[in-house]
Coordinates of C-alpha atoms in Angstrom, one line a residue:
Chain A
M1 CA 76.2 223.4 57.7
L2 CA 75.4 221.0 60.6
K3 CA 76.7 217.5 59.5
R4 CA 73.4 214.8 59.2
A5 CA 76.3 212.8 59.9
F6 CA 73.4 209.8 61.0
C7 CA 72.4 209.5 57.4
I8 CA 75.0 207.5 56.1
L9 CA 74.6 204.0 55.7
S10 CA 77.5 201.4 55.9
I11 CA 77.2 197.5 55.4
S12 CA 79.1 196.3 58.1
K13 CA 79.7 192.2 58.3
N14 CA 80.6 191.8 61.8
S15 CA 79.0 195.0 63.9
F16 CA 76.5 193.1 66.4
A17 CA 76.9 189.4 65.1
K18 CA 79.5 187.1 67.6
G19 CA 80.1 183.3 66.8
S20 CA 80.7 181.5 64.1
F21 CA 77.9 182.2 61.8
G22 CA 79.2 186.1 61.2
N23 CA 80.5 185.6 57.8
D24 CA 77.1 184.2 56.5
F25 CA 75.3 187.3 58.6
S26 CA 75.7 190.8 56.9
I27 CA 73.3 193.7 58.3
I28 CA 72.9 197.8 57.6
H29 CA 73.8 199.3 60.0
F30 CA 73.6 203.6 60.7
K31 CA 76.9 205.0 61.2
S32 CA 77.7 205.5 64.5
L33 CA 78.4 208.7 66.1
S34 CA 80.5 209.6 68.8
T35 CA 77.9 208.8 71.8
T36 CA 79.9 211.5 74.5
C37 CA 77.3 214.1 75.8
R38 CA 79.7 216.6 74.2
C39 CA 79.7 215.9 71.1
F40 CA 76.0 215.4 70.9
Q41 CA 76.1 219.3 72.4
E42 CA 78.6 220.0 69.5
L43 CA 76.1 218.9 67.1
T44 CA 72.9 220.9 68.6
Q45 CA 75.1 224.0 70.3
S46 CA 75.7 225.5 66.8
S47 CA 72.5 226.0 65.7
V48 CA 71.3 226.9 68.9
D49 CA 73.9 229.9 69.6
T50 CA 72.8 231.4 66.3
L51 CA 69.1 231.9 67.1
D52 CA 70.4 234.0 70.0
I53 CA 68.6 237.1 69.4
D54 CA 66.8 238.0 72.3
G55 CA 69.4 236.7 74.7
S56 CA 67.5 234.0 76.3
K57 CA 69.8 231.4 76.5
H58 CA 67.0 228.7 78.0
L59 CA 65.3 228.2 74.8
P60 CA 66.8 225.9 72.4
K61 CA 65.9 225.9 68.9
Q62 CA 62.9 223.9 67.8
R63 CA 64.6 220.6 66.6
S64 CA 64.2 218.1 63.9
L65 CA 62.9 214.8 64.4
P66 CA 65.3 212.9 66.8
I67 CA 68.2 211.3 65.4
I68 CA 68.6 207.7 65.3
T69 CA 72.0 206.2 66.0
S70 CA 73.6 203.0 66.9
R71 CA 76.6 202.1 69.6
K72 CA 78.9 199.6 69.0
L73 CA 77.7 197.3 71.9
E74 CA 80.4 194.1 71.8
Y75 CA 79.6 190.7 73.4
V76 CA 76.0 190.7 71.7
S77 CA 74.6 187.5 71.8
Q78 CA 73.1 186.0 69.0
Y79 CA 70.2 185.0 70.6
S80 CA 69.3 188.8 71.9
Q81 CA 68.3 192.3 70.0
P82 CA 69.7 195.5 71.7
K83 CA 67.3 197.7 73.7
Q84 CA 65.9 200.7 72.6
A85 CA 65.9 204.3 74.7
W86 CA 65.1 207.8 74.0
L87 CA 67.8 210.1 74.9
E88 CA 66.5 212.9 76.2
S89 CA 67.0 216.6 77.7
L90 CA 66.8 218.1 80.8
E91 CA 67.4 222.0 79.3
T92 CA 63.7 222.4 78.9
V93 CA 61.1 221.9 81.2
D94 CA 59.3 220.0 78.8
E95 CA 60.0 216.9 77.6
N96 CA 62.1 216.8 74.5
K97 CA 63.8 213.6 72.8
I98 CA 67.3 214.3 70.9
G99 CA 67.8 211.1 70.2
L100 CA 67.0 207.0 70.1
I101 CA 70.1 204.9 71.3
D102 CA 70.5 201.0 71.4
L103 CA 71.4 199.7 75.0
H104 CA 73.2 196.5 75.3
P105 CA 70.7 193.4 76.5
D106 CA 72.7 192.1 78.8
V107 CA 72.8 194.8 81.3
F108 CA 69.7 196.6 80.5
G109 CA 67.4 193.4 79.2
A110 CA 68.7 190.9 82.1
F111 CA 66.3 188.1 83.6
P112 CA 65.3 190.1 86.7
R113 CA 66.5 188.2 89.5
I114 CA 64.2 189.3 92.3
D115 CA 66.6 186.5 94.5
L116 CA 69.9 188.3 93.5
I117 CA 68.4 191.4 94.1
H118 CA 67.3 190.4 97.5
Q119 CA 70.8 189.4 98.4
N120 CA 72.1 192.2 97.5
I121 CA 69.9 194.5 99.1
Q122 CA 70.5 192.0 102.8
W123 CA 74.4 192.6 101.8
Q124 CA 74.7 196.4 101.4
K125 CA 72.6 196.1 105.2
L126 CA 74.3 193.9 106.6
Y127 CA 78.2 194.2 105.6
K128 CA 78.2 198.0 107.4
K129 CA 76.6 196.6 110.3
I130 CA 78.5 196.7 113.7
S131 CA 76.1 195.4 116.9
Y132 CA 77.2 197.6 119.9
E133 CA 75.7 195.1 122.4
T134 CA 77.0 193.5 125.8
L135 CA 75.6 191.8 128.6
E136 CA 77.5 191.9 131.6
T137 CA 78.1 187.5 132.6
R138 CA 78.2 186.8 136.2
A139 CA 82.2 187.2 136.5
E140 CA 81.7 190.7 135.4
K141 CA 78.6 191.7 137.2
R142 CA 79.5 193.9 140.8
G143 CA 79.6 190.8 143.8
G144 CA 78.6 187.6 143.4
G145 CA 81.9 186.3 145.2
R146 CA 80.5 184.9 148.8
K147 CA 78.2 181.8 149.1
P148 CA 75.1 183.2 150.3
W149 CA 74.2 181.4 152.7
P150 CA 75.3 177.4 153.1
Q151 CA 74.8 174.5 151.5
K152 CA 73.0 172.6 153.7
G153 CA 70.2 173.2 156.8
M154 CA 68.7 176.3 155.7
G155 CA 65.7 174.8 154.2
R156 CA 66.6 177.1 150.9
A157 CA 67.7 176.1 147.5
R158 CA 71.7 175.5 147.4
H159 CA 73.3 179.0 145.8
G160 CA 77.0 179.8 145.1
S161 CA 77.2 183.4 144.3
I162 CA 74.0 185.9 144.0
R163 CA 75.1 187.3 140.6
S164 CA 74.5 183.1 138.6
P165 CA 71.8 183.6 135.6
L166 CA 69.1 182.1 137.8
W167 CA 69.2 185.5 139.6
K168 CA 67.4 188.7 139.2
G169 CA 70.2 191.0 138.4
G170 CA 72.3 188.1 137.8
G171 CA 74.9 187.9 134.9
K172 CA 73.6 187.0 131.1
A173 CA 75.4 183.5 130.5
F174 CA 74.9 183.3 126.8
G175 CA 74.5 186.8 125.7
P176 CA 75.5 189.3 123.0
R177 CA 79.4 189.5 123.4
G178 CA 80.9 192.9 122.6
P179 CA 80.6 194.7 119.4
Q180 CA 80.5 192.2 116.5
S181 CA 80.7 192.9 113.1
Y182 CA 78.1 191.4 110.5
F183 CA 80.9 192.1 107.5
Y184 CA 80.8 189.7 104.6
M185 CA 81.4 189.8 100.4
L186 CA 79.3 188.6 98.1
S187 CA 80.5 187.2 95.3
N188 CA 81.4 189.7 92.3
N189 CA 79.2 187.9 90.1
L190 CA 75.8 188.1 92.1
R191 CA 76.8 191.6 92.8
V192 CA 77.1 192.3 88.8
A193 CA 74.1 189.9 88.1
G194 CA 72.2 192.5 90.9
L195 CA 73.4 195.5 89.4
C196 CA 72.3 194.3 85.7
S197 CA 68.7 192.6 87.0
T198 CA 68.1 195.9 89.1
L199 CA 69.0 198.0 85.7
S200 CA 66.9 195.7 83.4
I201 CA 63.6 196.2 86.5
K202 CA 64.6 199.9 85.5
F203 CA 64.4 200.2 82.0
A204 CA 61.5 197.6 81.7
Q205 CA 58.9 199.6 83.9
N206 CA 59.8 202.9 82.2
N207 CA 61.6 204.4 85.1
L208 CA 64.9 204.7 83.4
H209 CA 65.7 207.9 81.6
I210 CA 68.6 208.6 79.9
V211 CA 69.9 212.1 79.2
D212 CA 72.8 213.5 77.6
S213 CA 74.1 215.9 80.3
L214 CA 73.0 216.7 83.6
E215 CA 73.3 220.7 82.4
I216 CA 70.1 222.8 83.0
P217 CA 70.1 226.6 82.5
S218 CA 68.8 227.5 86.0
D219 CA 69.9 226.8 89.6
D220 CA 66.6 227.3 90.7
P221 CA 65.1 224.3 92.6
E222 CA 61.7 225.2 91.2
Y223 CA 62.8 224.4 87.7
M224 CA 63.9 220.7 88.8
E225 CA 61.0 220.2 91.1
D226 CA 58.4 221.4 87.3
L227 CA 60.6 219.7 84.9
I228 CA 60.0 216.0 87.3
D229 CA 56.6 216.9 87.4
T230 CA 55.6 217.5 83.9
R231 CA 57.6 214.8 83.0
F232 CA 55.7 212.5 85.8
W233 CA 59.4 211.2 86.5
G234 CA 58.2 210.1 89.8
F235 CA 58.9 211.0 93.8
S236 CA 62.3 210.7 93.6
V237 CA 65.2 210.4 91.1
L238 CA 68.3 209.1 91.0
F239 CA 70.9 211.3 88.5
V240 CA 73.8 209.3 87.4
D241 CA 76.4 210.7 85.7
D242 CA 80.3 209.8 84.5
T243 CA 82.4 211.8 86.8
D244 CA 81.7 212.8 90.6
M245 CA 82.6 217.0 89.8
M246 CA 78.6 218.0 88.9
P247 CA 77.6 221.0 86.9
R248 CA 77.1 223.9 89.3
N249 CA 73.2 224.4 88.3
I250 CA 71.9 221.3 89.3
S251 CA 74.3 221.0 92.1
L252 CA 72.8 223.9 93.6
A253 CA 69.2 223.0 92.5
V254 CA 68.7 219.5 94.0
Q255 CA 71.3 220.6 96.9
D256 CA 67.8 221.7 99.3
L257 CA 65.7 218.6 97.5
P258 CA 66.2 215.3 99.6
S259 CA 64.3 212.8 97.3
F260 CA 66.3 214.0 94.1
N261 CA 70.1 213.0 94.2
L262 CA 73.2 212.8 92.3
M263 CA 75.8 210.6 91.8
P264 CA 78.8 209.0 90.2
T265 CA 78.4 205.5 88.1
Y266 CA 81.1 204.4 91.5
G267 CA 78.3 204.9 93.4
L268 CA 75.7 202.9 91.7
N269 CA 74.5 200.0 93.3
V270 CA 70.9 198.1 93.9
Y271 CA 69.5 199.7 97.2
S272 CA 69.8 203.1 96.0
M273 CA 67.9 202.2 92.6
L274 CA 65.6 200.3 94.3
K275 CA 64.9 203.6 96.9
H276 CA 64.7 206.3 94.1
E277 CA 61.5 206.1 91.7
T278 CA 63.3 207.4 88.9
L279 CA 67.1 206.5 87.4
V280 CA 68.5 208.9 85.1
L281 CA 71.4 208.2 83.7
T282 CA 74.0 210.5 81.3
L283 CA 74.7 208.9 78.1
A284 CA 78.8 209.0 79.7
A285 CA 77.5 207.1 82.8
V286 CA 75.8 204.4 80.1
E287 CA 78.8 203.7 78.3
K288 CA 81.0 203.7 81.0
L289 CA 78.6 201.2 83.1
E290 CA 77.9 198.8 80.1
E291 CA 81.5 198.9 79.8
K292 CA 83.0 197.5 82.9
L293 CA 79.6 195.3 83.8
L294 CA 80.4 193.4 80.6
Y295 CA 83.7 193.4 81.5
Q296 CA 82.8 191.8 84.9
L297 CA 80.5 189.0 82.4
H298 CA 83.4 188.2 80.1
R299 CA 86.6 188.3 82.0
T300 CA 89.0 185.2 82.4
E301 CA 89.3 183.9 85.3
R302 CA 93.1 183.4 85.8
Q303 CA 93.2 185.3 89.1
A304 CA 90.4 182.9 91.0
K305 CA 92.1 181.0 93.3
F306 CA 94.0 183.8 94.6
R307 CA 91.3 186.7 95.1
L308 CA 90.0 186.8 98.2
Y309 CA 86.4 187.4 97.3
Q310 CA 85.1 185.8 94.5
Chain B
M1 CA 105.3 192.4 69.0
K2 CA 102.9 189.4 68.2
Y3 CA 105.1 187.3 70.2
V4 CA 105.0 189.6 73.5
E5 CA 101.3 190.2 73.0
R6 CA 100.5 186.4 73.0
L7 CA 102.3 186.1 75.9
M8 CA 100.6 189.1 78.2
P9 CA 97.7 187.8 80.0
Q10 CA 94.3 188.7 78.3
L11 CA 91.6 190.3 80.5
T12 CA 88.5 189.2 78.7
V13 CA 87.9 186.2 77.2
P14 CA 88.3 186.7 73.4
E15 CA 86.2 185.2 70.5
V16 CA 86.4 181.9 69.4
P17 CA 88.9 182.2 65.7
K18 CA 87.8 180.5 62.4
H19 CA 88.4 176.8 61.9
S20 CA 88.3 175.1 58.6
S21 CA 86.1 172.1 59.6
Y22 CA 84.2 171.5 62.9
P23 CA 84.2 169.7 65.5
T24 CA 87.8 171.1 66.5
P25 CA 89.6 168.4 67.2
S26 CA 89.4 168.8 71.3
G27 CA 85.2 168.6 70.3
W28 CA 84.1 172.1 69.8
V29 CA 81.2 172.9 68.0
P30 CA 80.3 175.9 67.3
P31 CA 76.4 177.7 67.8
R32 CA 74.2 177.4 64.9
E33 CA 72.0 180.1 64.0
E34 CA 68.6 177.3 62.9
A35 CA 68.4 177.7 67.0
L36 CA 66.7 181.2 66.9
S37 CA 64.0 179.3 65.3
L38 CA 63.2 176.8 68.6
P39 CA 60.9 178.4 71.0
Y40 CA 63.7 177.8 73.7
Q41 CA 67.4 178.9 73.9
V42 CA 70.6 177.8 75.8
R43 CA 73.1 180.5 75.6
R44 CA 77.1 179.5 75.7
T45 CA 78.8 180.5 79.0
K46 CA 81.3 183.2 78.8
N47 CA 84.2 180.5 77.5
H48 CA 82.2 179.3 74.5
M49 CA 81.3 175.8 76.5
L50 CA 77.6 174.9 76.9
P51 CA 76.1 175.5 80.6
V52 CA 75.6 171.7 81.3
Y53 CA 77.0 170.2 84.3
H54 CA 77.1 167.5 86.1
E55 CA 76.7 166.8 89.7
Q56 CA 77.2 164.2 92.3
T57 CA 76.1 164.0 96.0
H58 CA 77.3 160.9 97.6
Q59 CA 78.7 158.6 96.0
N60 CA 75.8 157.1 93.7
R61 CA 73.2 160.4 93.4
H62 CA 74.1 162.4 90.2
C63 CA 72.1 164.8 88.3
V64 CA 72.7 167.0 85.1
H65 CA 72.5 170.6 85.4
I66 CA 71.2 172.9 82.7
R67 CA 71.8 176.4 83.1
K68 CA 71.4 179.9 80.9
V69 CA 68.1 179.0 79.5
E70 CA 66.2 181.6 77.5
G71 CA 62.7 181.2 76.5
D72 CA 59.8 178.9 77.3
I73 CA 62.0 176.9 79.7
W74 CA 59.2 174.1 80.4
A75 CA 59.1 173.3 77.1
L76 CA 62.9 172.7 76.8
E77 CA 62.5 170.4 79.8
A78 CA 59.8 168.4 78.0
A79 CA 62.0 168.0 75.2
L80 CA 64.9 166.7 76.7
K81 CA 62.4 164.1 78.7
E82 CA 61.4 163.1 75.4
H83 CA 64.5 162.5 73.8
L84 CA 66.1 160.3 77.3
Q85 CA 63.1 158.7 77.7
Q86 CA 63.4 157.2 74.0
L87 CA 67.2 156.4 75.0
Y88 CA 66.2 154.9 78.2
P89 CA 62.8 153.5 78.4
E90 CA 63.0 151.6 81.3
K91 CA 64.5 154.6 83.3
Q92 CA 62.4 156.7 85.7
L93 CA 63.0 160.4 84.9
A94 CA 62.8 163.4 87.7
S95 CA 63.4 166.7 86.5
Q96 CA 63.2 170.2 88.9
V97 CA 62.8 173.4 86.5
H98 CA 63.6 176.5 88.0
E99 CA 61.9 179.6 86.5
V100 CA 63.6 182.4 88.4
A101 CA 66.9 181.0 88.5
R102 CA 66.9 180.0 84.4
S103 CA 67.7 176.3 84.9
I104 CA 67.1 172.2 84.5
R105 CA 67.6 169.6 87.1
I106 CA 67.4 166.2 85.6
K107 CA 68.4 163.0 88.2
G108 CA 70.7 160.5 86.4
H109 CA 73.9 160.3 84.6
Y110 CA 72.8 161.6 81.1
I111 CA 74.9 164.4 81.3
H112 CA 76.6 163.4 77.5
D113 CA 73.5 162.7 76.2
V114 CA 71.9 165.5 77.2
A115 CA 75.1 167.6 75.7
D116 CA 74.8 165.9 72.4
F117 CA 70.7 166.6 72.3
L118 CA 71.5 170.7 72.8
I119 CA 74.4 170.5 69.9
S120 CA 72.1 168.8 67.3
K121 CA 69.6 171.6 68.6
G122 CA 72.2 174.0 67.4
F123 CA 73.3 175.7 70.7

């Protein structure tokens, strides 16, 4: 028997509210399921295996209504409500929704700061840049040690060397000098705000999809293309998972398709999110991102004066 | 163990403990629920303080900077100016609304009046 864990209701006083009015504010919430992808698969996979008569493991059973769950969100302000998103699956080409989950408003519903996004992109482009341009000065140019003609009496302009900046073929006075780095670090808060703004923009523009895991039934690139065409997920898709060890099938399917890319959470950045039209996060990736970004938004500043880049 | 734990550094800012009466001895007042009904909101900082700052340039240019404004920012600016004009009728008030950064700057040394106004609204 499949446990219908989502039907249990419980009254809780302190689940979402933060602040002093927690005692007066009681809300009813669904008992939260464990939200790792494996747990969802355990819930649904048992029903899949029992129907596996003709050996086609690619067709999951007709699911019942999507599971509506609540996740435990921390640091939720009294002024904002959690955002909600569909939990989808990549097991079929057609769209199938497994459930509906809550997203943190400070991470996925932040105010879109376009100026901070621009700063983040500029930083990402520039901090790696090393300019190798060099131009020789008059001292480095070959020749030019002798005075070309006497100071007076020639009727010509007075010169000291044939390699001065005035001369054709002469050195450059204040030109680019050798390898120059454009390295700088954007402060922590700006980078965090850039990530939160970009995630919020992706969510608001319906370009964010949350998936239980990146497991797909076949390693055929056509499967991936069909899936993305059917769901209108855009020209380019960025799949983000919790770890950097990706499942075999999706790695093979996507490796020759340049506009679909796989990425772990530690590689998530503003430039990549904007470069790809659609962002697909696994549930584990959402949990990890929220945990990290919320920690940055709420951490103590004890070591601020000892940090190199603040 | 609790004597050891309270000496260890905390990574995130904890929630404010419940007090028997407000304001606390340091003057801290918690945000109230009635503030949710207004068209604008001013969110507290991660250290549970009001996001109102005094900025001074040169010896005599004072500004009040209000950050983290949500909702109708122009309505908050109008309400603030009206309140300050009542307190100081002979003064001219200049203000700047930064819609992208969600902040308001008011020229003048009115930080305490602005803070009292926001606390009276329940933020």
